[in-house]
CSV table of C-alpha atoms and ligand atoms in Angstrom, one decimal:
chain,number,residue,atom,x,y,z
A,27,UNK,CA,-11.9,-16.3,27.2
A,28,UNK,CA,-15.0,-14.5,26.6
A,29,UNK,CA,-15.4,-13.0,23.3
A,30,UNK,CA,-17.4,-9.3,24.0
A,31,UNK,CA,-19.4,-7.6,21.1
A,32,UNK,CA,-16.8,-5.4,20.0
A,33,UNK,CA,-17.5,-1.7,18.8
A,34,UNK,CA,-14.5,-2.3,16.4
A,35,UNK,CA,-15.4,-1.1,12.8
A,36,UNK,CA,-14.2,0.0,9.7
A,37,UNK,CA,-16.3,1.8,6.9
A,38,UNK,CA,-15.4,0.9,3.6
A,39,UNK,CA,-16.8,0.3,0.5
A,40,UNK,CA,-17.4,-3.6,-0.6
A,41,UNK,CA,-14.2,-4.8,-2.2
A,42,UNK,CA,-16.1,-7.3,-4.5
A,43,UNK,CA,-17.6,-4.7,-6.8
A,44,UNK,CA,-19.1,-7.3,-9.1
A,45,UNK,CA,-20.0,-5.1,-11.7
A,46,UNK,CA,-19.0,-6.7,-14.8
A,47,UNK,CA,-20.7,-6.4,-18.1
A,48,UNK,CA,-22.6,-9.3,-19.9
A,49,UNK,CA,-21.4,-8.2,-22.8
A,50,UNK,CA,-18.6,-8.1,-25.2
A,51,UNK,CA,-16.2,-6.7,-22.7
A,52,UNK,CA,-17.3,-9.4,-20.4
A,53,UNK,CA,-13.6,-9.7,-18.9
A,54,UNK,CA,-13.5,-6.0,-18.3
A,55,UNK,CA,-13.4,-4.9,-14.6
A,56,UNK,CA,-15.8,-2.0,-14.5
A,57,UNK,CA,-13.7,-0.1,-11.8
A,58,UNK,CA,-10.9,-0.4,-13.8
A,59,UNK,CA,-12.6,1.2,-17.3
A,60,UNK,CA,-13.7,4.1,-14.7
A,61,UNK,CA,-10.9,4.8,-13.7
A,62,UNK,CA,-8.5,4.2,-17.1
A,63,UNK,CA,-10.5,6.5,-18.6
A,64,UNK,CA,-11.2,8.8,-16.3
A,65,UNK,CA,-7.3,9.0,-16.1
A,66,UNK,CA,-6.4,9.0,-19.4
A,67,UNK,CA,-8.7,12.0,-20.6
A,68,UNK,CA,-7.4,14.3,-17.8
A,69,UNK,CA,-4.7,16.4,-18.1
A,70,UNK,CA,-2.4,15.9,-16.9
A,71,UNK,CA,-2.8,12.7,-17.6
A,72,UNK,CA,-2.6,10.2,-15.0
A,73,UNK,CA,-3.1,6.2,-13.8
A,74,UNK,CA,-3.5,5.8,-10.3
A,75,UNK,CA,-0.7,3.3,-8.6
A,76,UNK,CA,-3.1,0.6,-7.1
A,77,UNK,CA,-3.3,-0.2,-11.3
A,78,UNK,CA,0.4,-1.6,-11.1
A,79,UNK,CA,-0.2,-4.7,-8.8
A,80,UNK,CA,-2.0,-7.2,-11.3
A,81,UNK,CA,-0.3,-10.5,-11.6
A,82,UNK,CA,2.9,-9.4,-13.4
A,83,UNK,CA,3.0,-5.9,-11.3
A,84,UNK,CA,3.0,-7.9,-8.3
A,85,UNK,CA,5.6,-10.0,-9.4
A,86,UNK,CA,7.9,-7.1,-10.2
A,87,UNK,CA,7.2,-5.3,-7.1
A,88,UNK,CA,8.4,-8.6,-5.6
A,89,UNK,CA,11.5,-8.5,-7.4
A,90,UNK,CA,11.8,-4.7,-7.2
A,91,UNK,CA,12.1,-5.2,-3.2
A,92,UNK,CA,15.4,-7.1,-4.0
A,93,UNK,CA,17.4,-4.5,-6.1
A,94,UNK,CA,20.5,-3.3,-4.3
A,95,UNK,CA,18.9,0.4,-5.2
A,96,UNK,CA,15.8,-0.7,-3.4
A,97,UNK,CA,16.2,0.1,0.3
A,98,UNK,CA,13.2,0.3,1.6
A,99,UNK,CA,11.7,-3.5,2.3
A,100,UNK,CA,15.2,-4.5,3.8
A,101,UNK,CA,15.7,-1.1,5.5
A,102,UNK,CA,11.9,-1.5,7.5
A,103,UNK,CA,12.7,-5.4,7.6
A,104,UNK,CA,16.1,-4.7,9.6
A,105,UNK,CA,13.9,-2.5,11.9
A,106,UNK,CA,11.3,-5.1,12.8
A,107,UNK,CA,14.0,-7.8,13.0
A,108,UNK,CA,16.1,-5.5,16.0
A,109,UNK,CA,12.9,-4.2,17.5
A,110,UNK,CA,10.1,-6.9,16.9
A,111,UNK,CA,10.0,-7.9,20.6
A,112,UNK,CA,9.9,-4.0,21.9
A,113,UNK,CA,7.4,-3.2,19.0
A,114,UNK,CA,5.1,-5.7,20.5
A,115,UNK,CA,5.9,-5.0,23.9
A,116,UNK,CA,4.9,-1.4,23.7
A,117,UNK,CA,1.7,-1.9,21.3
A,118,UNK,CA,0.5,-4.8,24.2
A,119,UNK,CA,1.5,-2.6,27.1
A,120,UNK,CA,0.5,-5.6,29.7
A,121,UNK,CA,-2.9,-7.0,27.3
A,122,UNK,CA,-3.1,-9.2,24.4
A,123,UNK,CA,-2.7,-8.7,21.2
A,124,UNK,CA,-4.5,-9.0,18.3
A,125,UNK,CA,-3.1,-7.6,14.7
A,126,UNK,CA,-5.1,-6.7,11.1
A,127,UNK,CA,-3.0,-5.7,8.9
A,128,UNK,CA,-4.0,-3.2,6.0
A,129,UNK,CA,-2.7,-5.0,2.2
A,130,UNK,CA,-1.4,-8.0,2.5
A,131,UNK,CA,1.7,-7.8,0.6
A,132,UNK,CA,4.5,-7.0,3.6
A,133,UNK,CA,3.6,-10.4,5.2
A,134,UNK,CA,6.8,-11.5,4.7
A,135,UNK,CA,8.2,-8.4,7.5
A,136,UNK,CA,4.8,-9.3,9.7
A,137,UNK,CA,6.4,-12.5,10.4
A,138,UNK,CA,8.8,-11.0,12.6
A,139,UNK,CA,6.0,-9.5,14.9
A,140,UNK,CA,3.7,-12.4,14.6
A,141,UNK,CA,6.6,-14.8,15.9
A,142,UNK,CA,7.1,-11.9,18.9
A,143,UNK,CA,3.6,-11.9,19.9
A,144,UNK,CA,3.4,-15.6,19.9
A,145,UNK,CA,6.9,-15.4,22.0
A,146,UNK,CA,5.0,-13.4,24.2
A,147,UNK,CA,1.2,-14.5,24.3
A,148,UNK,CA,1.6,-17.9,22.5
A,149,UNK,CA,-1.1,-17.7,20.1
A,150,UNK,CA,-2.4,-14.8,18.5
A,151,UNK,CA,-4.7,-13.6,15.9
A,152,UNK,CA,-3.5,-12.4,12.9
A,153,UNK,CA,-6.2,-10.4,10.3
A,154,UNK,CA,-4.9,-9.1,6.6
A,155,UNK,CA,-7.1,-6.9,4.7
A,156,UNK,CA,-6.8,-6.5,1.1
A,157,UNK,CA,-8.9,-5.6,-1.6
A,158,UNK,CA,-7.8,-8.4,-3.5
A,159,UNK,CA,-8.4,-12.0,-2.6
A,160,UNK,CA,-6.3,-14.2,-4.4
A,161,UNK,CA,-3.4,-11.7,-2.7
A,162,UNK,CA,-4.6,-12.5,0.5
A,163,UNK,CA,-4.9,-16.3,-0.6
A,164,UNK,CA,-1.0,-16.1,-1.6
A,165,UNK,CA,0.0,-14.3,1.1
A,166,UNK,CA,-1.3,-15.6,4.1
A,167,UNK,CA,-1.7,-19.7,3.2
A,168,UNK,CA,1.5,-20.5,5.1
A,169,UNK,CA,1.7,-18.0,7.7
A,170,UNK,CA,-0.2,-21.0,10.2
A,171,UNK,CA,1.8,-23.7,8.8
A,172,UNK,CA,5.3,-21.5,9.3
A,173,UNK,CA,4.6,-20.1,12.3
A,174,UNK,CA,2.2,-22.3,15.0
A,175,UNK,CA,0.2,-20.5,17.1
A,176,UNK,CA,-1.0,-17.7,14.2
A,177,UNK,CA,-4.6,-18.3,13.5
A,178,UNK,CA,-5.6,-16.0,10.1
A,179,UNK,CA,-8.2,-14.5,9.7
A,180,UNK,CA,-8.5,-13.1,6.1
A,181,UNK,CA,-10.8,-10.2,5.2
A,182,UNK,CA,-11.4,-8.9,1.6
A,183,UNK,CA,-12.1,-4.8,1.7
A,184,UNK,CA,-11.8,-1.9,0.5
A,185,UNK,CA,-9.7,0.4,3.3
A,186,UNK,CA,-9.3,3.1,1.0
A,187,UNK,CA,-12.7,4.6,0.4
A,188,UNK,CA,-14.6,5.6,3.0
A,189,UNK,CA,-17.9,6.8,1.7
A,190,UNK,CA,-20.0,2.9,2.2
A,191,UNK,CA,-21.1,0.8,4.3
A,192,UNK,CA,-19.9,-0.2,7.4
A,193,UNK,CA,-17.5,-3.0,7.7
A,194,UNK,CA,-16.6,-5.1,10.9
A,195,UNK,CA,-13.5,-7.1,11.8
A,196,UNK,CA,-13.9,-10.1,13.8
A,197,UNK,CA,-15.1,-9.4,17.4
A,198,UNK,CA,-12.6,-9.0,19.8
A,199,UNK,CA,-12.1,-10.7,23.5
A,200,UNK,CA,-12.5,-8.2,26.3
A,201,UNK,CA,-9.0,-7.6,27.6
A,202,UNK,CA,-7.6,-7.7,24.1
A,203,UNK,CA,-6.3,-4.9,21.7
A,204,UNK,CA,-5.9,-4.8,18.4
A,205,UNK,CA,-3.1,-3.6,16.4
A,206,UNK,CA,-3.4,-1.9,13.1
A,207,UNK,CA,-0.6,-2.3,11.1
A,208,UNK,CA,-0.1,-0.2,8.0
A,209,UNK,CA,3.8,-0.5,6.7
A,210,UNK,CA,5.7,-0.9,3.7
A,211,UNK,CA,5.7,2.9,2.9
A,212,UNK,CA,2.5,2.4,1.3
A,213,UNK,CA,1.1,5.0,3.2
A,214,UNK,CA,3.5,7.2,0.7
A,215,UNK,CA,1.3,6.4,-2.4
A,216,UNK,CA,-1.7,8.6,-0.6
A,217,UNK,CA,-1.9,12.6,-0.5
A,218,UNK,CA,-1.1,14.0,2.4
A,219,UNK,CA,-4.9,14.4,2.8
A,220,UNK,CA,-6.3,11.3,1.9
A,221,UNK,CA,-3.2,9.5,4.2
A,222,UNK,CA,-5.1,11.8,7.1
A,223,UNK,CA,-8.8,10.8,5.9
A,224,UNK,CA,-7.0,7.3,5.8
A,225,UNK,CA,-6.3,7.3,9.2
A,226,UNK,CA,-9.2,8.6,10.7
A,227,UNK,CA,-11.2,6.4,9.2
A,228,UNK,CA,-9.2,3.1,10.9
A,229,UNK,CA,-9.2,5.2,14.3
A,230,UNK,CA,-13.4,5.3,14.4
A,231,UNK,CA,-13.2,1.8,14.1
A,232,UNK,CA,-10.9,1.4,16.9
A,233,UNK,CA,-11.1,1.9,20.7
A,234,UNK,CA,-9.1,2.8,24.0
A,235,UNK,CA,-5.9,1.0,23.9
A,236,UNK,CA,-5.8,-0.4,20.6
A,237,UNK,CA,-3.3,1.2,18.4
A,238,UNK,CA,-1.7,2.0,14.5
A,239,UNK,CA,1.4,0.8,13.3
A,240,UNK,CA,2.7,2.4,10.5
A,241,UNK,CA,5.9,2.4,8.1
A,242,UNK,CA,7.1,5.7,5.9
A,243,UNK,CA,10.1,6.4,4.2
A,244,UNK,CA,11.9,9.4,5.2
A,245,UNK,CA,13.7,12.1,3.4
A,246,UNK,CA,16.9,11.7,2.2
A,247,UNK,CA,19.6,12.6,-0.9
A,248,UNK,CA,17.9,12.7,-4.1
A,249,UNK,CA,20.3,10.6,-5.9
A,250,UNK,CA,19.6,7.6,-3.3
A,251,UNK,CA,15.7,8.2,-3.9
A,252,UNK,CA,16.4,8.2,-7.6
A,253,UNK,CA,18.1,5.4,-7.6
A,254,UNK,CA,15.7,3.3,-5.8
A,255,UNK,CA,13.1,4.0,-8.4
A,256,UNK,CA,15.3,4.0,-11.7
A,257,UNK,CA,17.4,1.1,-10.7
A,258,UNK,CA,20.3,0.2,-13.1
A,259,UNK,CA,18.6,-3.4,-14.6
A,260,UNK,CA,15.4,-1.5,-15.2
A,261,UNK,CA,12.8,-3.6,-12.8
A,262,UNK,CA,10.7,-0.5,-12.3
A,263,UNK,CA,10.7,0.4,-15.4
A,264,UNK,CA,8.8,-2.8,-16.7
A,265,UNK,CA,6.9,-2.6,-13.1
A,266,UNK,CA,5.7,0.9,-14.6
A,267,UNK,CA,5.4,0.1,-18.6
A,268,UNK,CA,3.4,-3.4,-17.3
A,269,UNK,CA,1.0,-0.8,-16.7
A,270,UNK,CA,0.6,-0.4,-20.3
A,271,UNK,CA,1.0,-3.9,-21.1
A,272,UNK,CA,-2.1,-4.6,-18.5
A,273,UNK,CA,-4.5,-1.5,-20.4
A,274,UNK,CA,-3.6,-3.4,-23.4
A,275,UNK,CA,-5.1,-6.9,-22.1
A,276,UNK,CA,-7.6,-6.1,-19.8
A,277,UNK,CA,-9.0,-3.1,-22.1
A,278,UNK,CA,-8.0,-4.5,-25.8
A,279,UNK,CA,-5.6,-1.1,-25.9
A,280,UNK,CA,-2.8,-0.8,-28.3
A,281,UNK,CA,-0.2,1.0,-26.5
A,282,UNK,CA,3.3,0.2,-27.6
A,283,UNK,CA,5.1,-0.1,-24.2
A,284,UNK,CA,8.5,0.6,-25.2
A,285,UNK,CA,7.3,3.7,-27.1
A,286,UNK,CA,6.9,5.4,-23.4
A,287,UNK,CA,9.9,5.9,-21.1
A,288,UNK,CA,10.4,5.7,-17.1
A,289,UNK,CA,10.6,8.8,-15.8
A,290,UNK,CA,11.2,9.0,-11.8
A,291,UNK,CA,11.9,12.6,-10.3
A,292,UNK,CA,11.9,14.5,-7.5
A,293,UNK,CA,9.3,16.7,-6.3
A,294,UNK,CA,11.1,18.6,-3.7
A,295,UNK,CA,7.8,21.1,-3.1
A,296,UNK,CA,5.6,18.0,-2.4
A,297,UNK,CA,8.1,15.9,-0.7
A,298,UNK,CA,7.1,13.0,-3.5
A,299,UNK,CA,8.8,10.6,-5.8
A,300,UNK,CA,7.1,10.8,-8.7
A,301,UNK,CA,6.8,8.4,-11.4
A,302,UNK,CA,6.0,9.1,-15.2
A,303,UNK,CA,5.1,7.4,-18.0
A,304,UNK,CA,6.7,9.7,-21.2
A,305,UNK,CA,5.4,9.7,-24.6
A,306,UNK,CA,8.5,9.1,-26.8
A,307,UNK,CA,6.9,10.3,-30.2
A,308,UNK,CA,3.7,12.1,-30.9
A,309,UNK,CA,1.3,9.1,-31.0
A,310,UNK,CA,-2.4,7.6,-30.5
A,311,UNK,CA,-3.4,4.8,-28.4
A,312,UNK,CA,-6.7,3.0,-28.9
A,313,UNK,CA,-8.4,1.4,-26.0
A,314,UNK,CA,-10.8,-0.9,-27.5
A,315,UNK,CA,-12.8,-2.2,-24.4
A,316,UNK,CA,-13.8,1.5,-23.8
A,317,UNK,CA,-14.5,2.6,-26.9
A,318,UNK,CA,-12.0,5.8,-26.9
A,319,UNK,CA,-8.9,6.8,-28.6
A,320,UNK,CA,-6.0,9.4,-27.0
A,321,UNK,CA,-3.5,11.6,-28.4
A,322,UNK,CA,0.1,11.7,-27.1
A,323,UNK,CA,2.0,14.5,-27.6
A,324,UNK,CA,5.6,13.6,-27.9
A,325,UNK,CA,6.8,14.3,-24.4
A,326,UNK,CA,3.6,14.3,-22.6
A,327,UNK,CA,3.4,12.3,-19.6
A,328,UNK,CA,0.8,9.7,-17.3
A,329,UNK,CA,1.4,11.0,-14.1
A,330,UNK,CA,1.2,7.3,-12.5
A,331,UNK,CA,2.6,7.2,-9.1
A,332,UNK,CA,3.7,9.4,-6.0
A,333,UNK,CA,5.3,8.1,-3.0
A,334,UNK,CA,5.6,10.3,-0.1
A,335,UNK,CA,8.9,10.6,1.6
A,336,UNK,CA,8.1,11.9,5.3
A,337,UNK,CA,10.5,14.4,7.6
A,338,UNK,CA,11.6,13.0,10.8
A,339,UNK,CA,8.5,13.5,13.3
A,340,UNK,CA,5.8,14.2,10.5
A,341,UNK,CA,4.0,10.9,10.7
A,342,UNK,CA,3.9,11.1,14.6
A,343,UNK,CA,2.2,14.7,13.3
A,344,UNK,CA,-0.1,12.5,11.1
A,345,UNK,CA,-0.9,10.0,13.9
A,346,UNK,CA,-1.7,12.9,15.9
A,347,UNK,CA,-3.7,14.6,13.9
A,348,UNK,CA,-5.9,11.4,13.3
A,349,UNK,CA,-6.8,11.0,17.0
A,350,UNK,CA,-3.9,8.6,17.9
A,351,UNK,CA,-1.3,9.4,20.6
A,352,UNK,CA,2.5,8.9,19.2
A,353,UNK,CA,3.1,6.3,21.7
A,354,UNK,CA,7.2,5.4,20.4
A,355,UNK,CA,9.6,5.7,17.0
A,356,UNK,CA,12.1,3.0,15.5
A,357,UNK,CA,14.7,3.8,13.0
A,358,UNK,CA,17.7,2.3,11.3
A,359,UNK,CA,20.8,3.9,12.3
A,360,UNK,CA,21.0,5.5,8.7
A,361,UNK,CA,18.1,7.3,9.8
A,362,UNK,CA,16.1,6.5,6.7
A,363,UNK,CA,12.5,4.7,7.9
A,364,UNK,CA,10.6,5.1,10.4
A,365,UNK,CA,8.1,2.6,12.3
A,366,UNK,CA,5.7,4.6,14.4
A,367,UNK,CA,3.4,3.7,16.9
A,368,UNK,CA,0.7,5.6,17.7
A,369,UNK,CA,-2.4,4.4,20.4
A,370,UNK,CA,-5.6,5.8,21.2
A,371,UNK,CA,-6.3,7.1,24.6
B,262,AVJ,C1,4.6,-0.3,-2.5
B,262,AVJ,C2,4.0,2.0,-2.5
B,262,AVJ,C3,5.7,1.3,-1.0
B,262,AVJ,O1,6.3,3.7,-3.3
B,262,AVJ,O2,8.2,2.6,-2.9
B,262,AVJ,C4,8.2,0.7,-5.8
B,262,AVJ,C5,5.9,1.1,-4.8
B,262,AVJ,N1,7.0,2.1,-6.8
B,262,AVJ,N2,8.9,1.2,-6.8
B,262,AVJ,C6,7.0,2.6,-3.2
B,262,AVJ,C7,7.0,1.3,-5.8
B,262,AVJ,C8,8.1,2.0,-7.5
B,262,AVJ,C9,6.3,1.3,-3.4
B,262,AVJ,N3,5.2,1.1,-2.4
């Protein structure tokens, strides 16, 4: 087959910032100071979520998609496993396929539509983006091994800021289209805004035919979305104080974990999860690595995770909005996720 220059872009900034210091703080990962302390001395304070997925966060957010509470990852992973076949089907519509796949954490539920496309086309190409290398590394090694006929293609970047240079995934053969795939609910940790901006940005990079795949969690009682983020053996809550713990080894803080409680609530006006960090006591923390010290009140919160929870029909709004046509819907009979497809025209 011949392989066409393909138009097929993405602008992002370089995931490999580089910018660490000679210095003292040699360890310290610039962006990460930034944005610590650019967190910690607003108010409210906050942390932003991607901060939770170091080696330990990572782990617990594996372990977190386990908990009976948790019904998300088995919820979306019941979904693909009915309609993996159909998905493909529809998001092919008579070409081959070709899929990236934004973070490289769900690989596990990409399976299923890797193993339809190679049902269907017998090989296909298979492209995880991440910021993060060694999670692209972890989660991708096998994929070839466990499923013949996946060829990966890895590629480290940034697909949350748009503002740098121009990025390219690999070229694409004439009659193929590519699939973007964006599931998990991660699209819930971004502001309605920034989820739009988001899209937009994947859709310039994308041409006729190709199409967006993503996963959100929908709306439904409070006390099930509590539960799934205040579970009864407390995995989130380490997932959210290993925040703390990870300030305290990456930035030489001295925050006393346990001295901060899990808070998860309901934003009903936003349509958000939100998770808190509380102050127990009136307290200061030093961060050592950035040279600053902050003041707790007792109460006072770090605002350090939403997750957006989406009505029935909003994020074939969003697709809309961002230049895609909503193409087809899967749910679970519960009605509580939604896998939308949505294609350019
Ligand atoms: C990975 C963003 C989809 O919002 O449900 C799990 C992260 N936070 N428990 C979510 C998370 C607390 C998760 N996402």
């Amino acid at each position: 087959m011949s392989v066409a220059a393909s138009p097929a872009s993405f602008s992002v900034v370089p995931a490999q910032r580089g910018l660490r210091t000679g210095r003292v703080e040699d360890s310290v990962d610039e962006h990460v100071a930034t944005t610590v302390r650019e967190g910690l001395t607003s108010r409210p304070k906050r942390l932003p979520a991607w901060l939770f997925y170091d080696a330990d966060g990572s782990r617990l957010f594996d372990a977190i998609t386990e908990l009976p509470e948790y019904y998300l990852t088995r919820t979306e992973r019941a979904i693909f496993a009915e309609h993996a076949d159909g998905i493909v089907a529809e998001a092919a519509g008579g070409a081959r396929l070709r899929f990236a796949e934004l973070g490289a954490g769900s690989a596990e539920k990409t399976r299923l539509l890797l193993r339809a496309a190679v049902d269907r086309q017998h090989s296909v190409v298979y492209e995880p983006v991440d910021v993060s290398a060694s999670a692209l590394d972890g989660a991708c090694e096998r994929i070839e091994l466990e499923i013949p006929g996946v060829t990966v293609r890895p590629r480290v970047m940034d697909y949350t800021h748009g503002d740098g240079e121009r990025f390219h995934l690999g070229p694409m053969g004439v009659d193929e289209r590519r699939l973007v795939i964006f599931i998990g609910s991660s699209i819930g940790n971004f502001e309605p805004r920034e989820a739009l901006r988001l899209l937009r940005r994947v859709r310039a990079g994308l041409k006729s035919g190709d199409g967006f795949l993503l996963g959100v969690d929908l709306v439904k009682s409070e006390n099930t979305l509590l539960d799934a983020y205040d579970d009864a053996a407390g995995v989130t809550a380490a997932f959210n104080r290993n925040l703390l713990a990870r300030l305290n080894r990456e930035l030489d803080a001295n925050f006393d974990p346990e001295a901060f409680a899990h808070c998860a609530l309901w934003n009903p006006a936003k349509s958000r999860i939100e998770m808190h960090l509380v102050s127990r006591v009136a307290q200061q923390v030093s961060l050592g690595g950035l040279d600053l010290a902050i003041d707790f009140a007792c109460g006072e919160t770090i605002h350090t995770e939403n997750s957006y929870k989406y009505r029935p029909g909003q994020a074939n709004e969003l697709l809309e909005e961002a230049g895609f046509a909503p193409a087809a819907n899967w749910t679970d009979e519960r009605g509580w996720f939604a896998v939308c497809l949505g294609q350019v025209e």
